PDB file of C-alpha atoms in Angstrom:
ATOM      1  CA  UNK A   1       0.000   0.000   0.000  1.00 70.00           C
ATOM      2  CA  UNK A   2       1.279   3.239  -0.784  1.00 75.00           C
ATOM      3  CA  UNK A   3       2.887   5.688   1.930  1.00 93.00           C
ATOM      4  CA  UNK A   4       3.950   9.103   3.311  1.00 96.00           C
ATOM      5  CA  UNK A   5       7.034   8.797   4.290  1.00 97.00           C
ATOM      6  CA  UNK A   6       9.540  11.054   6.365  1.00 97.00           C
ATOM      7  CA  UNK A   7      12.879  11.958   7.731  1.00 97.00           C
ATOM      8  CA  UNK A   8      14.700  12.120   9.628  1.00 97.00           C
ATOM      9  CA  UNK A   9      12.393  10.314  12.150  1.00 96.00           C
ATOM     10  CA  UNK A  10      13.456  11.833  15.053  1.00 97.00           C
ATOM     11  CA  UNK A  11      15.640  15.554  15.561  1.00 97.00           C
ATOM     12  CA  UNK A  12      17.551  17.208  18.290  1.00 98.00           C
ATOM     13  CA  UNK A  13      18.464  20.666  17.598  1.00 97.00           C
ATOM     14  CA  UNK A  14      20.105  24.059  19.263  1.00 97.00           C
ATOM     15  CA  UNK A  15      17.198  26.445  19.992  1.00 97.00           C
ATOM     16  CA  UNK A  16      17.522  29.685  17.555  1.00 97.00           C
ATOM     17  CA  UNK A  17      18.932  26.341  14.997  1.00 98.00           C
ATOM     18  CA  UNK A  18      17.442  26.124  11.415  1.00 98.00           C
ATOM     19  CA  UNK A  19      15.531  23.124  11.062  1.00 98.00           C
ATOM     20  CA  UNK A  20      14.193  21.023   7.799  1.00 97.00           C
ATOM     21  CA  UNK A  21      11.864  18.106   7.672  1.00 98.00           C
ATOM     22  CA  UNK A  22      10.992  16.432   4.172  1.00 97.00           C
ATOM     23  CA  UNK A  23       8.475  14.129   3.460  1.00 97.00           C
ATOM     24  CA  UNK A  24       7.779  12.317   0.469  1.00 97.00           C
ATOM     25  CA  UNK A  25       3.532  12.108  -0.215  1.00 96.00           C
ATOM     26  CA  UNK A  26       2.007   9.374  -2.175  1.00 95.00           C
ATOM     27  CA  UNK A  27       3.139   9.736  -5.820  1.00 91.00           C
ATOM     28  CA  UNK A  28      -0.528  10.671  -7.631  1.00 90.00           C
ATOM     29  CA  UNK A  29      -1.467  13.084  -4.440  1.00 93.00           C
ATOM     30  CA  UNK A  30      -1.785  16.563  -5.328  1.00 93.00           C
ATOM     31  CA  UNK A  31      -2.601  17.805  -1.650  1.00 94.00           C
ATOM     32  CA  UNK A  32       0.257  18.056   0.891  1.00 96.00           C
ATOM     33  CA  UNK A  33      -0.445  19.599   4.621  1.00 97.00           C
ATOM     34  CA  UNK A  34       2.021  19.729   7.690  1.00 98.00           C
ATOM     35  CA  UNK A  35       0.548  18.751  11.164  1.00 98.00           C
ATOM     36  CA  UNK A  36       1.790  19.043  14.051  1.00 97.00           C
ATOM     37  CA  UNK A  37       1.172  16.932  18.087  1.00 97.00           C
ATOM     38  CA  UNK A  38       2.457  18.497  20.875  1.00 96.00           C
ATOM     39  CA  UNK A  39       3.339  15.968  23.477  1.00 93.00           C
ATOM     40  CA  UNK A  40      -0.383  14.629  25.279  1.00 91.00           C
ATOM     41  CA  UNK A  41      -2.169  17.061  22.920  1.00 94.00           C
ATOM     42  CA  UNK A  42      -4.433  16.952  20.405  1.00 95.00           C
ATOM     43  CA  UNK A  43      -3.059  17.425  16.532  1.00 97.00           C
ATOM     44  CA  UNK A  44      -2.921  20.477  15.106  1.00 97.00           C
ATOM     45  CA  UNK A  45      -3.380  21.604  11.146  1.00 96.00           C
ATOM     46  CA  UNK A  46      -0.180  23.806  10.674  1.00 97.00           C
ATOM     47  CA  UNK A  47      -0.454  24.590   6.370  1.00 97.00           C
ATOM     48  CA  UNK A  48      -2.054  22.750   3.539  1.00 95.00           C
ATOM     49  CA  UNK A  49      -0.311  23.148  -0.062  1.00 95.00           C
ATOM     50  CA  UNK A  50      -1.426  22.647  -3.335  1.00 93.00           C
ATOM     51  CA  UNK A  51      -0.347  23.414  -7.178  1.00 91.00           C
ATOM     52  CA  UNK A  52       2.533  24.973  -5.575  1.00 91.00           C
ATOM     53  CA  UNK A  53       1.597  27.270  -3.139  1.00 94.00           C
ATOM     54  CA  UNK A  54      -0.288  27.634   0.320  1.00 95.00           C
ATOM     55  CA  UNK A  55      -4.131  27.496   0.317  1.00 93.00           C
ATOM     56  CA  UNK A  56      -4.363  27.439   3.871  1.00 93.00           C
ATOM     57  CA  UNK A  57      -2.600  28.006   7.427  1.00 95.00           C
ATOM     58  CA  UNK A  58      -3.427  27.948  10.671  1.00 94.00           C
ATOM     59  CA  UNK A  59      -2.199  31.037  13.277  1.00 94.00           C
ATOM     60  CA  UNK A  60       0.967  28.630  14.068  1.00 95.00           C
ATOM     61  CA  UNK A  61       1.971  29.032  11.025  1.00 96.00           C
ATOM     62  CA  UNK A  62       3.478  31.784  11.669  1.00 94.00           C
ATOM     63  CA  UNK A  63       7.064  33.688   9.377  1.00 95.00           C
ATOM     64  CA  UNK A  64       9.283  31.319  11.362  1.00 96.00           C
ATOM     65  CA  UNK A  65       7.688  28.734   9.101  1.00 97.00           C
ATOM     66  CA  UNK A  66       7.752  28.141   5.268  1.00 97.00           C
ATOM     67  CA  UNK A  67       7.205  25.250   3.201  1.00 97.00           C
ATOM     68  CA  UNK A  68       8.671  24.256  -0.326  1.00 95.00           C
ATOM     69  CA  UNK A  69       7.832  21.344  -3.189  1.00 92.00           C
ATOM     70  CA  UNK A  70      11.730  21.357  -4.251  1.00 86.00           C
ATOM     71  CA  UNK A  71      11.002  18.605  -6.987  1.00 86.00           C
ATOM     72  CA  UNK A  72       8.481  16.615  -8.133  1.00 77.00           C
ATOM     73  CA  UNK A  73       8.803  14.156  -5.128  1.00 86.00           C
ATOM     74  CA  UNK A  74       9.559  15.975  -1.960  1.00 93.00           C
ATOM     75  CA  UNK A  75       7.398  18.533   0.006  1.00 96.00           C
ATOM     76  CA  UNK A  76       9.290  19.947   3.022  1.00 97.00           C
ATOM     77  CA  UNK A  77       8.933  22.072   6.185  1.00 98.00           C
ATOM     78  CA  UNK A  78      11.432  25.052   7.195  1.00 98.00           C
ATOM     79  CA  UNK A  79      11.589  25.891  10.840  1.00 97.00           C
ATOM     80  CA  UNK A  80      13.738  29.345  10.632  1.00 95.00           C
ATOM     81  CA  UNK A  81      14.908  29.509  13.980  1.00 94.00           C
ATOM     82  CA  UNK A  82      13.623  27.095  16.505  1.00 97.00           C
ATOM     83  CA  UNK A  83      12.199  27.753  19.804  1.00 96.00           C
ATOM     84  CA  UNK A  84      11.743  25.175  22.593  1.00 97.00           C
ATOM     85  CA  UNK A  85       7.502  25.347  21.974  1.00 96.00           C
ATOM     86  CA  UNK A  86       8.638  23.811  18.490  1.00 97.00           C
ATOM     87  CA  UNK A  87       9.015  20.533  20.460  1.00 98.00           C
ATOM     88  CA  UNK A  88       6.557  17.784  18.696  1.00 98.00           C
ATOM     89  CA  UNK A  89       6.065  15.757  16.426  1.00 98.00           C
ATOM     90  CA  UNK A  90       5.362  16.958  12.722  1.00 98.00           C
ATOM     91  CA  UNK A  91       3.412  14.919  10.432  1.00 98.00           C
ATOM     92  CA  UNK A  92       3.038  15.088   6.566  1.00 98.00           C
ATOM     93  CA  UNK A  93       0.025  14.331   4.758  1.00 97.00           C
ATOM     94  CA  UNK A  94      -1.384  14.128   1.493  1.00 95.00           C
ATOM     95  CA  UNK A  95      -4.383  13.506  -0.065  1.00 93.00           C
ATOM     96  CA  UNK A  96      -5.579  12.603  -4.092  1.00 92.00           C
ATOM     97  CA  UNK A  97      -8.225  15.707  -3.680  1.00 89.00           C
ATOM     98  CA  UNK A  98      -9.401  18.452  -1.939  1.00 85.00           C
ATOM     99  CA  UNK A  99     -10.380  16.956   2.157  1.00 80.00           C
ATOM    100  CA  UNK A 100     -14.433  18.183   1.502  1.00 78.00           C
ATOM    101  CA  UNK A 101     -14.326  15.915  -1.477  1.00 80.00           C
ATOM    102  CA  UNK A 102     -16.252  13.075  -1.354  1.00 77.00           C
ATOM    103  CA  UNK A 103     -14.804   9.900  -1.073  1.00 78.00           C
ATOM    104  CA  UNK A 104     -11.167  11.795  -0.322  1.00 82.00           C
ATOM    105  CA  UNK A 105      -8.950  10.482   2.195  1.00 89.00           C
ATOM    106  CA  UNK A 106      -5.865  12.077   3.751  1.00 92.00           C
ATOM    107  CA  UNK A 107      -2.955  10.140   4.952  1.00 94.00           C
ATOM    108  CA  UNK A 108      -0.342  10.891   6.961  1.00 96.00           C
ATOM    109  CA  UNK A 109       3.234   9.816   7.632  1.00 97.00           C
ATOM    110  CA  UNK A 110       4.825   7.938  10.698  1.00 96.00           C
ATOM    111  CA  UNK A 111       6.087  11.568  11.956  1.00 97.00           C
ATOM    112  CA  UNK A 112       9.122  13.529  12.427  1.00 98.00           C
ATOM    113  CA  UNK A 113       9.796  14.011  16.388  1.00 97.00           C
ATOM    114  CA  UNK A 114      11.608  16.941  16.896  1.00 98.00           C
ATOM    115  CA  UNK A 115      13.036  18.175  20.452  1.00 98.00           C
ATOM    116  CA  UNK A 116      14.597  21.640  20.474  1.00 98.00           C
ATOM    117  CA  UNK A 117      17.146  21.965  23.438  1.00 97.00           C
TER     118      UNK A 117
ATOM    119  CA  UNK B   1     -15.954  28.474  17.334  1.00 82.00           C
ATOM    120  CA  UNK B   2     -15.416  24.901  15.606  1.00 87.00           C
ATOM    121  CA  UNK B   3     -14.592  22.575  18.142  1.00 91.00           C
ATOM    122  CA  UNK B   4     -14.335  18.413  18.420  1.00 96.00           C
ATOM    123  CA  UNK B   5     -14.757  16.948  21.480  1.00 97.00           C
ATOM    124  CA  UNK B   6     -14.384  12.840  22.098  1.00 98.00           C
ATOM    125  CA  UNK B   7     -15.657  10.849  25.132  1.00 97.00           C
ATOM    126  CA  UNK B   8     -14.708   9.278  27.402  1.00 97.00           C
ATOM    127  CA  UNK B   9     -10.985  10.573  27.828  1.00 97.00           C
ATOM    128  CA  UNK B  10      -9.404   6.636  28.287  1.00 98.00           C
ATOM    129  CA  UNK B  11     -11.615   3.746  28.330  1.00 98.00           C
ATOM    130  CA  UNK B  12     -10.426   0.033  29.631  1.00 98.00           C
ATOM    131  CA  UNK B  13     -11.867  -2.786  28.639  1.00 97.00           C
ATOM    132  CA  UNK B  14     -11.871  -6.566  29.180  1.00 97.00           C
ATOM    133  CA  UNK B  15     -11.096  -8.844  25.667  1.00 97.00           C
ATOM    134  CA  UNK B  16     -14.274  -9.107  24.099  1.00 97.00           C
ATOM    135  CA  UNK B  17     -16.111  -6.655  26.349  1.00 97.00           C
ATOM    136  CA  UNK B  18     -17.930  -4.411  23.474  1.00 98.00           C
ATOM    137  CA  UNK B  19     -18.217  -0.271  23.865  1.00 98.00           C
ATOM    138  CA  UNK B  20     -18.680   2.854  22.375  1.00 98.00           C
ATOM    139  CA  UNK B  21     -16.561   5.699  21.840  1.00 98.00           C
ATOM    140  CA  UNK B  22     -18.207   8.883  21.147  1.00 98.00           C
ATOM    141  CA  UNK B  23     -17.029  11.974  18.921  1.00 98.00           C
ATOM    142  CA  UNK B  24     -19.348  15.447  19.896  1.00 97.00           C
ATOM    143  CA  UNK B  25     -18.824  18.211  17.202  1.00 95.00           C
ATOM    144  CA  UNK B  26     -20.058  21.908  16.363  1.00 92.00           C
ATOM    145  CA  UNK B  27     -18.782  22.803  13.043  1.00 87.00           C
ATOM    146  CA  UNK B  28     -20.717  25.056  10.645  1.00 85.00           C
ATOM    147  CA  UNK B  29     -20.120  23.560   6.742  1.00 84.00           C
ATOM    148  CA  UNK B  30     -19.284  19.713   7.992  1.00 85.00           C
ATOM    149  CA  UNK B  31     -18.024  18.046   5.376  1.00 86.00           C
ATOM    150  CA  UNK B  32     -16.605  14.937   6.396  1.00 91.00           C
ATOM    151  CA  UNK B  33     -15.826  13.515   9.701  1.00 94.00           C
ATOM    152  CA  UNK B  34     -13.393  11.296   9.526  1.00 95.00           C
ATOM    153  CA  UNK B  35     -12.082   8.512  12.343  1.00 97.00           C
ATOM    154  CA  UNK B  36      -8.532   7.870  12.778  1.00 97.00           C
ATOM    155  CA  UNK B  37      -6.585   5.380  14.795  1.00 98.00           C
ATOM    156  CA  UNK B  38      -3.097   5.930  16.398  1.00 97.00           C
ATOM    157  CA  UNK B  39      -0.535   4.129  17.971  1.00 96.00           C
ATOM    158  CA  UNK B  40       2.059   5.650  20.194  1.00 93.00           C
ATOM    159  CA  UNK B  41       4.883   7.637  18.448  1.00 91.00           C
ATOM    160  CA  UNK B  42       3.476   6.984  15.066  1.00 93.00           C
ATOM    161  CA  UNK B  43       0.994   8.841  12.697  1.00 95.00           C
ATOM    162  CA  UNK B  44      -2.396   8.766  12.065  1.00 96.00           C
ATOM    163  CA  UNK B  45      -3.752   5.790  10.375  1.00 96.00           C
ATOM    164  CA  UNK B  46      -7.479   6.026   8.725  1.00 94.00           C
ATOM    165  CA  UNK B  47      -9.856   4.439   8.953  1.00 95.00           C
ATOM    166  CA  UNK B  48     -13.616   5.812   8.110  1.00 92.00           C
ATOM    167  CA  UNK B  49     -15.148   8.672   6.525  1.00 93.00           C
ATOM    168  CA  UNK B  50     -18.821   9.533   6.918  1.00 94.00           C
ATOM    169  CA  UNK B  51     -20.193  12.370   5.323  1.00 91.00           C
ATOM    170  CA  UNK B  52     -23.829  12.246   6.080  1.00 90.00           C
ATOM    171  CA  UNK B  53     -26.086  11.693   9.080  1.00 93.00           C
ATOM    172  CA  UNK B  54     -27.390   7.507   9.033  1.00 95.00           C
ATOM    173  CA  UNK B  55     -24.227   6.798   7.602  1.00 95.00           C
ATOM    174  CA  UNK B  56     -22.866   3.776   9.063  1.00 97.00           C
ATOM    175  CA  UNK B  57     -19.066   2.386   8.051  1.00 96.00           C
ATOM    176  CA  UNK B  58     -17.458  -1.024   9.031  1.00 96.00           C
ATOM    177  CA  UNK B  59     -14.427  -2.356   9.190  1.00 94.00           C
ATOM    178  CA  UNK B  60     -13.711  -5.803  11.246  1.00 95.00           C
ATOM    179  CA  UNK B  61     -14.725  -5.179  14.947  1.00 96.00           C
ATOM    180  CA  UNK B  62     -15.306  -1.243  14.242  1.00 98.00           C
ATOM    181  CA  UNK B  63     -18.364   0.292  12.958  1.00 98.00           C
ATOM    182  CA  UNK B  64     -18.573   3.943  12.885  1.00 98.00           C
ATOM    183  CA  UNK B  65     -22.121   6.058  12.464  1.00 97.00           C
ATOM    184  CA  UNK B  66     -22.437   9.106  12.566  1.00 95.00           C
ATOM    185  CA  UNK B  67     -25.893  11.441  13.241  1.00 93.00           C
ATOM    186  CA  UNK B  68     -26.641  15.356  12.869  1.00 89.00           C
ATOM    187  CA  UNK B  69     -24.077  16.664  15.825  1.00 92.00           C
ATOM    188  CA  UNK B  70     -21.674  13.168  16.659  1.00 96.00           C
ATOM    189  CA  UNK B  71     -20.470  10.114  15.626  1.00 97.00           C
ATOM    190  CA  UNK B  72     -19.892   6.882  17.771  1.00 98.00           C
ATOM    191  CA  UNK B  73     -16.904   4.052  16.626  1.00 98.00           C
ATOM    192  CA  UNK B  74     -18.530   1.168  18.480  1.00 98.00           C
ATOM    193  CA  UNK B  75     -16.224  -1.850  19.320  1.00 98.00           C
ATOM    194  CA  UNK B  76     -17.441  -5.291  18.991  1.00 98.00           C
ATOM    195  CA  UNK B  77     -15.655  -8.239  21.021  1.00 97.00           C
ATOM    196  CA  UNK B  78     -12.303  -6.264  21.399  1.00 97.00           C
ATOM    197  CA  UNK B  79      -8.495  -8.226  20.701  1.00 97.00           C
ATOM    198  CA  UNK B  80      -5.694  -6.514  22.352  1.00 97.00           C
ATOM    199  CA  UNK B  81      -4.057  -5.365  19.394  1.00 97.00           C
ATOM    200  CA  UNK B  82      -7.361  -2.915  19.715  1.00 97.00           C
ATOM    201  CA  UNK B  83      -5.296  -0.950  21.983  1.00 98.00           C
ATOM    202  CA  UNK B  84      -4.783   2.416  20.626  1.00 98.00           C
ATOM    203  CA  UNK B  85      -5.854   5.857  20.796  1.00 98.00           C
ATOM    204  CA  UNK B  86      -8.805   6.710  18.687  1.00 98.00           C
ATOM    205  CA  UNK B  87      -8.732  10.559  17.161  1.00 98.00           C
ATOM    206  CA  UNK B  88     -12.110  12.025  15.498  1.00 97.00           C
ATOM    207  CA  UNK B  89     -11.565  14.303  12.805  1.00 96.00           C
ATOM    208  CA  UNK B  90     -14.624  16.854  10.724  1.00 94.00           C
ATOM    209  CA  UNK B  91     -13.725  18.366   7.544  1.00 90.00           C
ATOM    210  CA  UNK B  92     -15.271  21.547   6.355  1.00 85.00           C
ATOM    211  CA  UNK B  93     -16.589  22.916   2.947  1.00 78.00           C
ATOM    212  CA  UNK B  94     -14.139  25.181   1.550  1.00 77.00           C
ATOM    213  CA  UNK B  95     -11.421  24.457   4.111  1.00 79.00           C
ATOM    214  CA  UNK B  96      -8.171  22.294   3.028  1.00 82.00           C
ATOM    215  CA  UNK B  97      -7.767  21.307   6.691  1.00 87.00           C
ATOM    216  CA  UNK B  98      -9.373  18.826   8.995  1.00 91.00           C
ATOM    217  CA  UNK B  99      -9.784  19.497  12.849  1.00 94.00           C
ATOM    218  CA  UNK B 100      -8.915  16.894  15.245  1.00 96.00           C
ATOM    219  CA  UNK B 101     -10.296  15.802  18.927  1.00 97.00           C
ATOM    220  CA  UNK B 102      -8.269  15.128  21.741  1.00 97.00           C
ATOM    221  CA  UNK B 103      -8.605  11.417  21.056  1.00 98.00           C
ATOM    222  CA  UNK B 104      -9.930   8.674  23.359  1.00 98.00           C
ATOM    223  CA  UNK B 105      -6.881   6.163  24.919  1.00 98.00           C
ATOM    224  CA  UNK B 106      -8.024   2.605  24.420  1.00 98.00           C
ATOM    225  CA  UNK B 107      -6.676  -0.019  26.341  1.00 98.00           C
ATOM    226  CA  UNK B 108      -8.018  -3.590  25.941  1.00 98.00           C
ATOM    227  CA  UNK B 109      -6.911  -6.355  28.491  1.00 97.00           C
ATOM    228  CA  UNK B 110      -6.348  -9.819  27.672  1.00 95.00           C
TER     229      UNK B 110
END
């Protein structure tokens, strides 16, 4: 069965550090999004991307932030300069179609655990 | 405000002891409300989509319905492997997002 897949599956970094996590979304999905789960809490939407650019983000999302389709495979998330609340994990998703179509499913990737120190 | 709630928080059961978990949700322009189940430290894995109230998905032990304001995953004759946290998800028209509950912690015990 296809997959999203990520790396690097789990991150330690410097707080004020740079920080990039790719995925790679299922190979005929045209919808990407970045989530994010805060250790015990519920997951959050952080940015959904399509046709090369944004088309949504939540207030998280913030200029710290910034995500880029750098080929035809990869979709990845920039952290500019990390701050310890940037502990979580980070899943990638990606979907065929648009989530309020019918019959669309999203799926997401194992996660990328990152821990800024 | 959108919001998903889930019920109860953590829920322990007995092998083969059947239950409900319940997803509440006020969302204006539902489209979608999806059921997800994860395991610790990994991602999301899906499971159902409903889109309309009556609707009624199965999938071995699990059967999800869902009515006008919440949906229910009911668990028939629970294994162990069962064990997992549950998350509850509602899409919206026009949004490219889906909002997620808290989750509900299942634990089944052989």
């Amino acid at each position: 069965e296809p997959e999203v897949t990520q790396t690097p599956s789990h991150q330690v970094t410097q707080m004020g550090q740079e920080v990039i996590l790719r995925c790679v979304p299922i190979s005929n999905h045209l919808y990407f999004y970045w989530y994010r789960q805060i250790l015990g809490q519920k997951v959050e939407f952080l940015v959904s991307f399509y046709n090369n650019e944004i088309s949504e983000k939540s207030e998280i999302f913030d200029d710290q932030f910034s995500v880029e389709r750098p080929d035809g495979s990869n979709f990845t998330l920039k952290i500019r300069s990390t701050k310890l609340e940037d502990s979580a994990m980070y899943f990638c998703a990606s979907s065929r179609d648009r989530v309020y179509s019918s019959g669309n499913t999203i799926y997401f990737g194992e996660g990328s655990w990152l821990t800024v120190v | 405000e959108d919001q998903v709630t889930q019920s109860p928080e953590a829920l322990r059961l007995q092998e083969g002891e059947s239950s409900s978990l319940n997803c509440s949700y006020t969302v204006s322009g539902l489209r979608g409300l999806f059921w997800y189940r994860q395991d610790p430290g990994k991602g999301p894995e899906f499971l159902f989509t409903l889109y309309s109230a009556g609707e009624e998905k199965e999938k071995e032990r699990l059967k999800a319905t869902l009515t006008k304001k919440e949906s229910f995953l009911h668990i028939t004759a629970p294994k162990p492997e069962d064990s997992a946290t549950y998350l509850c998800a509602v899409g919206k028209t026009s949004y490219d997002k889906v909002i997620f509950g808290p989750g509900t912690s299942l634990s089944v015990i052989p």
